[in-house]
Coordinates of N, CA, C and O in Angstrom, one line a residue:
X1 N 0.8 -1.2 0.0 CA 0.0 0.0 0.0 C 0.9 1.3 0.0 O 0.5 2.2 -0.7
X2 N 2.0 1.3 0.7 CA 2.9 2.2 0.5 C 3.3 2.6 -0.4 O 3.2 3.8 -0.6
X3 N 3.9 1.7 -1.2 CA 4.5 1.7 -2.6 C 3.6 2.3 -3.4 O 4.0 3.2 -4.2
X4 N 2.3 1.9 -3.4 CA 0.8 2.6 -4.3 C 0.7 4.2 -3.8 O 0.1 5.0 -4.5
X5 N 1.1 4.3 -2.7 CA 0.9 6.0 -2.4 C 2.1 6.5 -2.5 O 2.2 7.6 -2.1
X6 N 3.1 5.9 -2.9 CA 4.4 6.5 -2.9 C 4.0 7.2 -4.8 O 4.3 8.3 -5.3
X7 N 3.5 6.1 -5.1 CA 3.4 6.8 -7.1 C 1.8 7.7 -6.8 O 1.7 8.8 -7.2
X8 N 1.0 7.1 -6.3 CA -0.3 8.1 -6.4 C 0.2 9.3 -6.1 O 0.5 10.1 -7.0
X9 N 0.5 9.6 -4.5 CA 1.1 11.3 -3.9 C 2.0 11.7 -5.0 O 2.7 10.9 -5.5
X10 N 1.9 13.2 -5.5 CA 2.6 13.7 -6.3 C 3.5 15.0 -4.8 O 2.9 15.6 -3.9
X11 N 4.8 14.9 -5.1 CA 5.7 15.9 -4.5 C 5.6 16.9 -4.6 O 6.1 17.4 -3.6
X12 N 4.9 17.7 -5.6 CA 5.3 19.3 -5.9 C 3.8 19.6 -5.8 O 2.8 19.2 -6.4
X13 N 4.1 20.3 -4.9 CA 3.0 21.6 -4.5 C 1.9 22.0 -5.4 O 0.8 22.0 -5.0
X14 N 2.1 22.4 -6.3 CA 1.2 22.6 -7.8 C 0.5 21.6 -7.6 O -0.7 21.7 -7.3
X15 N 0.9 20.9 -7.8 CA -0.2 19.6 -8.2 C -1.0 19.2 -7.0 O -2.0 18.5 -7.2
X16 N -0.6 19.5 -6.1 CA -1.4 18.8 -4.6 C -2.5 19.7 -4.4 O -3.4 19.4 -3.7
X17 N -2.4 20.9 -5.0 CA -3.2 22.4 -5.0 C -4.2 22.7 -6.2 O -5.0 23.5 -6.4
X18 N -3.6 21.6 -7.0 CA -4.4 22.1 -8.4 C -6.0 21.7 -8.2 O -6.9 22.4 -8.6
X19 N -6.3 20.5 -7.5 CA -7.9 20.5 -7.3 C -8.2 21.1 -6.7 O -9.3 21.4 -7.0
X20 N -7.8 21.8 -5.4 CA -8.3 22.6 -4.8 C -8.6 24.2 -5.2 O -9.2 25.2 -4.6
X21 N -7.9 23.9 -6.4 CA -7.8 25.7 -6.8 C -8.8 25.5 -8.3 O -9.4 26.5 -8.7
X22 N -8.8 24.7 -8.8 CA -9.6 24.0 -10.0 C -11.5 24.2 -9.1 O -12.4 24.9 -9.6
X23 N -11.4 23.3 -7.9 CA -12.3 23.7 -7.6 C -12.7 25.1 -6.8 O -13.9 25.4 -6.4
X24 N -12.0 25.7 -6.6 CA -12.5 26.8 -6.1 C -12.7 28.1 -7.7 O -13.6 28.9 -7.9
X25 N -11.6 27.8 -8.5 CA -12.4 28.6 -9.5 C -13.7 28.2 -10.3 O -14.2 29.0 -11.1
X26 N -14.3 27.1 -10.2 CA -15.6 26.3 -10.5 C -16.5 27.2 -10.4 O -17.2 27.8 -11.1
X27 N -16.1 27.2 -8.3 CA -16.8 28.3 -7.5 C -17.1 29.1 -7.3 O -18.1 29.6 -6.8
X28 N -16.1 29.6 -7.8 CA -16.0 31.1 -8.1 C -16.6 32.0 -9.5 O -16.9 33.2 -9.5
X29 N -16.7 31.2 -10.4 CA -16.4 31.4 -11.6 C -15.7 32.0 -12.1 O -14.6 31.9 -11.8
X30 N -16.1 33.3 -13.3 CA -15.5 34.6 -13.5 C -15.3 35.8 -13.4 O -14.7 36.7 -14.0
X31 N -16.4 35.7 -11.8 CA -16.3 37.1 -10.8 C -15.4 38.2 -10.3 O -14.4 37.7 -9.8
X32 N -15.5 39.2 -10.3 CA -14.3 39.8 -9.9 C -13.4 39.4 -8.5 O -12.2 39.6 -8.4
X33 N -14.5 38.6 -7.2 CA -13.7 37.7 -6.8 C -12.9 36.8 -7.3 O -12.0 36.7 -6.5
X34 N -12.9 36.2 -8.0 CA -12.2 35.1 -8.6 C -10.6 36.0 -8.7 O -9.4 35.8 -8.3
X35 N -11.3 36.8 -9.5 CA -10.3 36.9 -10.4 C -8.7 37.7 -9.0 O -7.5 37.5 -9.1
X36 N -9.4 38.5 -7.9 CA -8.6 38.3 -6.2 C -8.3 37.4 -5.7 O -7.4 37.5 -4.9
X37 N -8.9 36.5 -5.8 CA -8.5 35.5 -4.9 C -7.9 34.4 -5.2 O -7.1 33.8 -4.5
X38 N -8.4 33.8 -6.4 CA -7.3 32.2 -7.2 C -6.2 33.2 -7.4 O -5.3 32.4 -7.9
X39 N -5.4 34.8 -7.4 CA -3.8 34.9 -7.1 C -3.0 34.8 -5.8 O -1.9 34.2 -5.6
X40 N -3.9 35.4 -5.1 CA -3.6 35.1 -4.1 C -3.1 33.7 -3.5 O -2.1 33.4 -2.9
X41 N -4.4 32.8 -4.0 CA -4.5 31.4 -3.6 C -3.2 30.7 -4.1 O -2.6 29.7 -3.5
X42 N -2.7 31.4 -5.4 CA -1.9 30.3 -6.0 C -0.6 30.5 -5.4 O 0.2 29.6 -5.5
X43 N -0.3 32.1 -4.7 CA 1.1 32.1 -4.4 C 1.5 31.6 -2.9 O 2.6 31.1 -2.5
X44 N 0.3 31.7 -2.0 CA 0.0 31.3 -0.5 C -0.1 29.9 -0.4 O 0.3 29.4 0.6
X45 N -0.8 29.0 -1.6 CA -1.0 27.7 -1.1 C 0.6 27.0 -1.1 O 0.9 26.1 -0.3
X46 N 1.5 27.3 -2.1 CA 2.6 26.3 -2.1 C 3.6 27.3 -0.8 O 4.1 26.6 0.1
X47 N 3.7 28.2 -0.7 CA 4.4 29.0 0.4 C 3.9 28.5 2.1 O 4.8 28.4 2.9
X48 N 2.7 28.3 2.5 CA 2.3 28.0 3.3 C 3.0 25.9 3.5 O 3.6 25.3 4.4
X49 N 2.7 25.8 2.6 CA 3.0 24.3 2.3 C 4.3 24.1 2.6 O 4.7 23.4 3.5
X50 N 5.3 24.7 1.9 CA 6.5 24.7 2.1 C 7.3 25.4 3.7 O 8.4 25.1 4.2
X51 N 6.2 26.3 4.0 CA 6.4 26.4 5.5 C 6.5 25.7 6.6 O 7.2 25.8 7.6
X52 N 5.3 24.8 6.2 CA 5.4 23.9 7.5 C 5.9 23.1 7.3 O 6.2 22.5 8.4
X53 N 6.3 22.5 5.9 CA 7.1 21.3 5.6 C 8.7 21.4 6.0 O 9.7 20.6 6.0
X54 N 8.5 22.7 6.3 CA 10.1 23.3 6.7 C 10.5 23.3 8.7 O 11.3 23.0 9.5
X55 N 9.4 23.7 8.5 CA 9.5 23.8 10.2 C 9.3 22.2 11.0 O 9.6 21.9 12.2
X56 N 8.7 21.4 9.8 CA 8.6 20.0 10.7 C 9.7 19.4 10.3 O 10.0 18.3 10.8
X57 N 10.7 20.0 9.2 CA 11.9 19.2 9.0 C 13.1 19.8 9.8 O 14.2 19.4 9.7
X58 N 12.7 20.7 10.6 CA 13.8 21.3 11.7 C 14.4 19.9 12.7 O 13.7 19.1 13.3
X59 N 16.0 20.1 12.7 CA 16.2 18.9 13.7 C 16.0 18.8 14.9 O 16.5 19.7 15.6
X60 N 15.4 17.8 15.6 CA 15.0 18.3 16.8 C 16.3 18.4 17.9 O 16.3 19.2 18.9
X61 N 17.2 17.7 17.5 CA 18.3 17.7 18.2 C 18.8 19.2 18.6 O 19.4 19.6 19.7
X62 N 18.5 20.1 17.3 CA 18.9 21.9 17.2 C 17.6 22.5 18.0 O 17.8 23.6 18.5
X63 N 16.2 22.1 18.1 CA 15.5 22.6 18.8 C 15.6 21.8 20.5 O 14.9 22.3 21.3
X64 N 16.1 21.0 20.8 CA 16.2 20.7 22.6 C 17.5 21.5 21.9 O 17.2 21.6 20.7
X65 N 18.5 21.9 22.1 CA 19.7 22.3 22.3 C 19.4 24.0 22.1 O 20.3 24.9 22.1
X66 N 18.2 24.3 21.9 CA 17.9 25.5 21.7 C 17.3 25.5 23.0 O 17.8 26.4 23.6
X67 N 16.2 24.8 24.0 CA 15.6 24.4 24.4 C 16.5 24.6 25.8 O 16.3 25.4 26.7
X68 N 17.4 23.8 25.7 CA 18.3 24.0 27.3 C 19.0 25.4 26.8 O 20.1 25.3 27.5
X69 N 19.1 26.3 26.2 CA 19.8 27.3 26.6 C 18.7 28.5 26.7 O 18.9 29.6 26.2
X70 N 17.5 28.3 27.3 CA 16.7 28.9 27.7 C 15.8 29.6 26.4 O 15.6 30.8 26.6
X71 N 15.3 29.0 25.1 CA 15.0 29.8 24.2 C 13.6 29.2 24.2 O 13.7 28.0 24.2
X72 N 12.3 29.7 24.3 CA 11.2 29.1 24.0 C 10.0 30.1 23.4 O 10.3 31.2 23.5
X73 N 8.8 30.0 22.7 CA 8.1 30.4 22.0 C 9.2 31.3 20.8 O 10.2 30.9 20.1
X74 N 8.3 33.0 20.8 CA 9.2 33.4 19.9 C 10.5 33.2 19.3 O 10.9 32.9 18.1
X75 N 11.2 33.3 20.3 CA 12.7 33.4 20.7 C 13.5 31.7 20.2 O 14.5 31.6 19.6
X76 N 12.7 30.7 20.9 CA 12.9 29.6 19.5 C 12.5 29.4 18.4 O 12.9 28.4 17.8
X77 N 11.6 30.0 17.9 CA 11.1 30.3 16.6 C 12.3 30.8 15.6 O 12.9 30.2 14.6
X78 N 12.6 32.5 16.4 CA 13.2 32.9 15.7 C 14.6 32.5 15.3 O 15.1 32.9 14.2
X79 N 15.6 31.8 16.4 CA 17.1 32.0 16.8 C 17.1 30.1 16.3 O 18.3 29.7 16.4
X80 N 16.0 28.9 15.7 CA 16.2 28.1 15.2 C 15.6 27.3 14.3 O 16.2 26.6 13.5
X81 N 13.9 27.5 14.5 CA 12.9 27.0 14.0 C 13.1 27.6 12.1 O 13.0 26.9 11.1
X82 N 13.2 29.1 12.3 CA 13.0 30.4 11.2 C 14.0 30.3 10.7 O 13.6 30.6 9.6
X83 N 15.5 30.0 10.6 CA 17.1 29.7 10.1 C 17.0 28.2 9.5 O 17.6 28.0 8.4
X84 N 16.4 27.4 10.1 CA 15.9 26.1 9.7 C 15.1 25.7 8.5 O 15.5 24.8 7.7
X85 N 14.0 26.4 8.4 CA 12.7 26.4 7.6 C 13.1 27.8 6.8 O 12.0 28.0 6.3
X86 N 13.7 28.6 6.5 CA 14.0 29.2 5.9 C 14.4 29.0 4.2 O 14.2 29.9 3.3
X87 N 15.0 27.9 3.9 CA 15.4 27.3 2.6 C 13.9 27.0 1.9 O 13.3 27.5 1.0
X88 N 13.5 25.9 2.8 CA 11.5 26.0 2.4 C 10.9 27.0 2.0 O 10.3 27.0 1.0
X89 N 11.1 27.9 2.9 CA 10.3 29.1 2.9 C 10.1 29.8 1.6 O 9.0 29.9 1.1
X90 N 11.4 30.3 0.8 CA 12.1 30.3 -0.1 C 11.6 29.4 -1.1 O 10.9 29.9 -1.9
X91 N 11.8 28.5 -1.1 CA 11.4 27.4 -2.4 C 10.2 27.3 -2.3 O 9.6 26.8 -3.2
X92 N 9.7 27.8 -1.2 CA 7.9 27.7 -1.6 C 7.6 29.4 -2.4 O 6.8 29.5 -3.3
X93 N 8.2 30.4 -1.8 CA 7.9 31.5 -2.8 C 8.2 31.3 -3.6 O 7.3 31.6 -4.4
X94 N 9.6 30.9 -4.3 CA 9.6 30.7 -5.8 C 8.4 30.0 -6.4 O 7.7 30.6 -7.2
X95 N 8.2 28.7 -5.9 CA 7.3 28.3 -6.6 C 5.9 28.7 -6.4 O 5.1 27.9 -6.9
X96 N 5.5 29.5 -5.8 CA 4.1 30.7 -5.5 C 4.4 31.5 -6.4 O 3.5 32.2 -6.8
X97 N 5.6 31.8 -7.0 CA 5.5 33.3 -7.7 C 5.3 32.4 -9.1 O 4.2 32.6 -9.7
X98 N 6.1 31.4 -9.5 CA 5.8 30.6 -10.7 C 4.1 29.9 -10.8 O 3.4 29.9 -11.9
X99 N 3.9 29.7 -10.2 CA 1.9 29.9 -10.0 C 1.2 30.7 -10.2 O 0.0 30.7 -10.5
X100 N 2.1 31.8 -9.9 CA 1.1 33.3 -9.6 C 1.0 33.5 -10.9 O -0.2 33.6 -11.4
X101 N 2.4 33.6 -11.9 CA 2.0 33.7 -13.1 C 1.4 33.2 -14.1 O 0.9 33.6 -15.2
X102 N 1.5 31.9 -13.4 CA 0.5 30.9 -14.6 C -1.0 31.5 -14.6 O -1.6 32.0 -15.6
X103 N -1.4 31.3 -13.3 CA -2.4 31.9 -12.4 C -3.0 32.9 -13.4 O -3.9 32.6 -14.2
X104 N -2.4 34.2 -13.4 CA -2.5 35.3 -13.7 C -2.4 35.2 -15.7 O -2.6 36.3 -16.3
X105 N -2.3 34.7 -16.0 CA -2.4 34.9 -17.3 C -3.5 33.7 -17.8 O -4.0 34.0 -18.9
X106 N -3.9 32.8 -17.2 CA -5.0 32.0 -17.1 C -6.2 33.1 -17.2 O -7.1 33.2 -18.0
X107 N -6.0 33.9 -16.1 CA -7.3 34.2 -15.9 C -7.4 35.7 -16.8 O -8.5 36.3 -16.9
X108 N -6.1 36.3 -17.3 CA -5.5 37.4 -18.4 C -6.4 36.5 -19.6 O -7.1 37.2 -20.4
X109 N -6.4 35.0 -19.8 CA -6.7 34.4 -21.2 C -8.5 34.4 -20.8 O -9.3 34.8 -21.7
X110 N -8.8 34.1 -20.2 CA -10.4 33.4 -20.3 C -11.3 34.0 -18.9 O -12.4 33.5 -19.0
X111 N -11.0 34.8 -17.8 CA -11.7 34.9 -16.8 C -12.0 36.5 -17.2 O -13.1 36.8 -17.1
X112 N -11.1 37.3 -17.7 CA -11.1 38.8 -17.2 C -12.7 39.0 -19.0 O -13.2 38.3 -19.9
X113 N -12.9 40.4 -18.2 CA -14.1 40.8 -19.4 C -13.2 41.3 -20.5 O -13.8 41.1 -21.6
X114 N -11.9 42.0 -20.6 CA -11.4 42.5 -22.0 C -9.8 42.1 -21.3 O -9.0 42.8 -20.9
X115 N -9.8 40.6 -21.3 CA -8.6 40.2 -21.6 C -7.8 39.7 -22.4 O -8.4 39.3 -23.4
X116 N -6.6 39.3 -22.4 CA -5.9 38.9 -23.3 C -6.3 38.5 -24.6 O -5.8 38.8 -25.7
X117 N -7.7 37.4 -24.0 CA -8.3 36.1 -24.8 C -9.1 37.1 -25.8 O -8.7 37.0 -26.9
X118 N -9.9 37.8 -25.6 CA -10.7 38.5 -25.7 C -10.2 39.2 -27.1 O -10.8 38.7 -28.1
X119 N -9.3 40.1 -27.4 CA -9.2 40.6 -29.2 C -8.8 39.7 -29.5 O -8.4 39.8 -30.7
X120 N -8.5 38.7 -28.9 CA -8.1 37.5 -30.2 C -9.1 36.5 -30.7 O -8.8 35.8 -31.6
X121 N -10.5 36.5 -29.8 CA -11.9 36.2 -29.8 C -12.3 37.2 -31.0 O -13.2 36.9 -31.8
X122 N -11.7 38.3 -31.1 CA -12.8 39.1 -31.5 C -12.0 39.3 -32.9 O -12.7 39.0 -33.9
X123 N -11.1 39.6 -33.2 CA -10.4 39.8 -34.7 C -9.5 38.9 -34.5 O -8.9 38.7 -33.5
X124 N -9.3 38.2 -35.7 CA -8.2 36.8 -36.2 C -6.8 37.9 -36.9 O -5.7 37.4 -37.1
X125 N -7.0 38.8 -37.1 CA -6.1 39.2 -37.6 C -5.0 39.6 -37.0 O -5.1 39.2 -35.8
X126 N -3.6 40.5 -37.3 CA -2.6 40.6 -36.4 C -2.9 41.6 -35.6 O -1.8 41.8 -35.0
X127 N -3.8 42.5 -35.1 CA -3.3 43.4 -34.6 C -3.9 42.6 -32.4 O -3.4 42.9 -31.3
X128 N -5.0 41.5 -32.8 CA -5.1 40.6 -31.8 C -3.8 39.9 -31.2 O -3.4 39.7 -30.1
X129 N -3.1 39.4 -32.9 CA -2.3 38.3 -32.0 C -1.1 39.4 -32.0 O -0.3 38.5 -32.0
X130 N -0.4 40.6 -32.0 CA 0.8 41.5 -31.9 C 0.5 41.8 -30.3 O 1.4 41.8 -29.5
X131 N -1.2 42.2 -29.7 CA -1.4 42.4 -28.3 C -1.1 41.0 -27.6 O -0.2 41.0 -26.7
X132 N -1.8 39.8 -28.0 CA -1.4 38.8 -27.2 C 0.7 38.5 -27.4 O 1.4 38.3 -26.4
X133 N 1.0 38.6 -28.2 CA 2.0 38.4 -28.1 C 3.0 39.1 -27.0 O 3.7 38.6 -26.2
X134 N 2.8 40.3 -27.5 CA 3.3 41.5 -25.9 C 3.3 41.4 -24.9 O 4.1 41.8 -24.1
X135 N 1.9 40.6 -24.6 CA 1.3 40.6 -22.7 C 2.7 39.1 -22.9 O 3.8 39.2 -22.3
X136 N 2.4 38.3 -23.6 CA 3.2 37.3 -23.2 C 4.9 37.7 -22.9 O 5.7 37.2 -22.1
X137 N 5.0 38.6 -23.7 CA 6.3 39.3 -23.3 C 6.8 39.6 -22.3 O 7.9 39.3 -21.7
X138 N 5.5 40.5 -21.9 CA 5.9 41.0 -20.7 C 5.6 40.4 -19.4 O 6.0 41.0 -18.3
X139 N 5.0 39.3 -19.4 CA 4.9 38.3 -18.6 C 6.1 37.5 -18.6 O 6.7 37.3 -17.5
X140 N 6.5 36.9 -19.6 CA 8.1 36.7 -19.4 C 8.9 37.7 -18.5 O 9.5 37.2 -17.6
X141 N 9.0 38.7 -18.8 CA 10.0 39.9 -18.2 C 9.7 39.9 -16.5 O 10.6 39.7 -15.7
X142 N 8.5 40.1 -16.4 CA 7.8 40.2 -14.9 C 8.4 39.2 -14.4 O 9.2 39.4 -13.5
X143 N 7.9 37.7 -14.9 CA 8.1 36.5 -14.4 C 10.0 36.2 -14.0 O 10.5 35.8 -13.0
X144 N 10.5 36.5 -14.9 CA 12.0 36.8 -14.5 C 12.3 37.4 -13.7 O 13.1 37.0 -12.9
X145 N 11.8 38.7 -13.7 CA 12.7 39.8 -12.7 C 11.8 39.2 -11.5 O 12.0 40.2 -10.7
X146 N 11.2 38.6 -10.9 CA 10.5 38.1 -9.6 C 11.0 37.1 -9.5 O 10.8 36.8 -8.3
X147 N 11.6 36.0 -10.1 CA 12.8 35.3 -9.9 C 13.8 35.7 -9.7 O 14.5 34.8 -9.1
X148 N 14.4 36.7 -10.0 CA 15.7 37.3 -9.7 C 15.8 37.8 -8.6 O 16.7 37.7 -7.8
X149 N 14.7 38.4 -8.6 CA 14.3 39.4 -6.8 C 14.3 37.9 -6.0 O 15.3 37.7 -5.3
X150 N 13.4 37.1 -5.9 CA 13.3 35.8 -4.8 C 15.8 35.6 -4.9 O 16.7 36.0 -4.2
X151 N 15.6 35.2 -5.6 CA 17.1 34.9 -5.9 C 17.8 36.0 -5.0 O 18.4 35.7 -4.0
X152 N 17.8 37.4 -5.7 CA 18.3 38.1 -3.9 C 18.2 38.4 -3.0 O 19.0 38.9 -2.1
X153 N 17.0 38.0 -3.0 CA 16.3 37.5 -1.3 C 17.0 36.4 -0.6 O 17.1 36.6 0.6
X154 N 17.6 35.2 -1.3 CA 17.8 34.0 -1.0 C 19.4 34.3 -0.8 O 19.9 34.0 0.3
X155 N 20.0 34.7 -1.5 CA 21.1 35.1 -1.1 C 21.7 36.3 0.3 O 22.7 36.5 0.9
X156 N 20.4 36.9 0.2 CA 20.8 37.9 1.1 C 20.2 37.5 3.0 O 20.5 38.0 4.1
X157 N 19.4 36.6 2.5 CA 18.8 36.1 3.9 C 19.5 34.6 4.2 O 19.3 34.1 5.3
X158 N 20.5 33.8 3.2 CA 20.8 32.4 3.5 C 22.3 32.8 3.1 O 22.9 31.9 2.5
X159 N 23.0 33.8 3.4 CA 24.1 34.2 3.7 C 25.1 33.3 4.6 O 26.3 33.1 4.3
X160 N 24.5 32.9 5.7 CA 25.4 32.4 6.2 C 25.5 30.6 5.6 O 26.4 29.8 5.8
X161 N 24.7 30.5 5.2 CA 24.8 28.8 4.3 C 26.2 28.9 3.6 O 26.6 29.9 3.0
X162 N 27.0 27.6 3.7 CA 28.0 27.8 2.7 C 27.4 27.0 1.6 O 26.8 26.0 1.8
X163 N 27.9 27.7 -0.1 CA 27.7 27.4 -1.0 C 28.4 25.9 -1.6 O 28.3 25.6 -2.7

């Protein structure tokens, strides 16, 4: 039975999230809620996920050894729990921000009332696909430079990690 949930469970975040966000846009439909809250959803569910998967993989040996030198609630949160779960933390934003944009151009293609999808619904000709092609541009560009930024975030907060 293990072996059967070892291939059923999928590892990556996305995918453990995708029915739940599948069904919540069902729910939602193409409301102006929707269109607030499946981004939100998409960058908070794998960050949240990766948080606590971070904090339950803290060693406990470094939390009692935190423990006898008088550190508890905040204060072991912050000085072992938070230094610990911090690589997580991180690899769940990246992969929230790579959601966000999927996210967001999903609902740029088929949710919004004059989006993306929309002059290219409405004229076949180029001046539809020269707009779609742009947004995708610049969704590229966004989507990089917010990888870059997580990237100096990661470097500038996991400093003391050696490389």
């Amino acid at each position: 039975m293990r072996r059967a949930h070892a291939y059923a469970a999928p590892d990556t975040p996305a995918l453990r999230w995708l029915g739940g966000a599948l069904l919540a846009a069902l729910w939602l439909g193409g409301s102006e809620t929707a269109r607030q809250a499946l981004p939100a959803l998409s960058l908070l569910a794998p960050l949240l996920y990766q948080t606590v998967r971070g904090i339950r993989a803290a060693d406990p040996a470094l939390v009692e050894t935190g423990r006898s030198h008088d550190l508890n609630g905040w204060s072991l949160y912050r000085h072992v729990l938070l230094p610990g779960a911090l690589p997580f933390i991180l690899t769940g934003l990246r992969q929230g921000l790579g959601l966000l944009w999927l996210t967001l151009i999903a609902l740029a293609l088929f949710a919004t009332p004059a989006g993306l999808g929309i002059p290219q619904l409405r004229d076949s000709g180029p001046p539809g696909v020269t707009t779609l092609l742009l947004a995708i541009a610049l969704y590229a560009v966004l989507s990089l430079g917010s990888g870059a930024l997580v990237s100096a975030l990661e470097r500038w907060l996991l400093r003391w990690r050696p490389r």
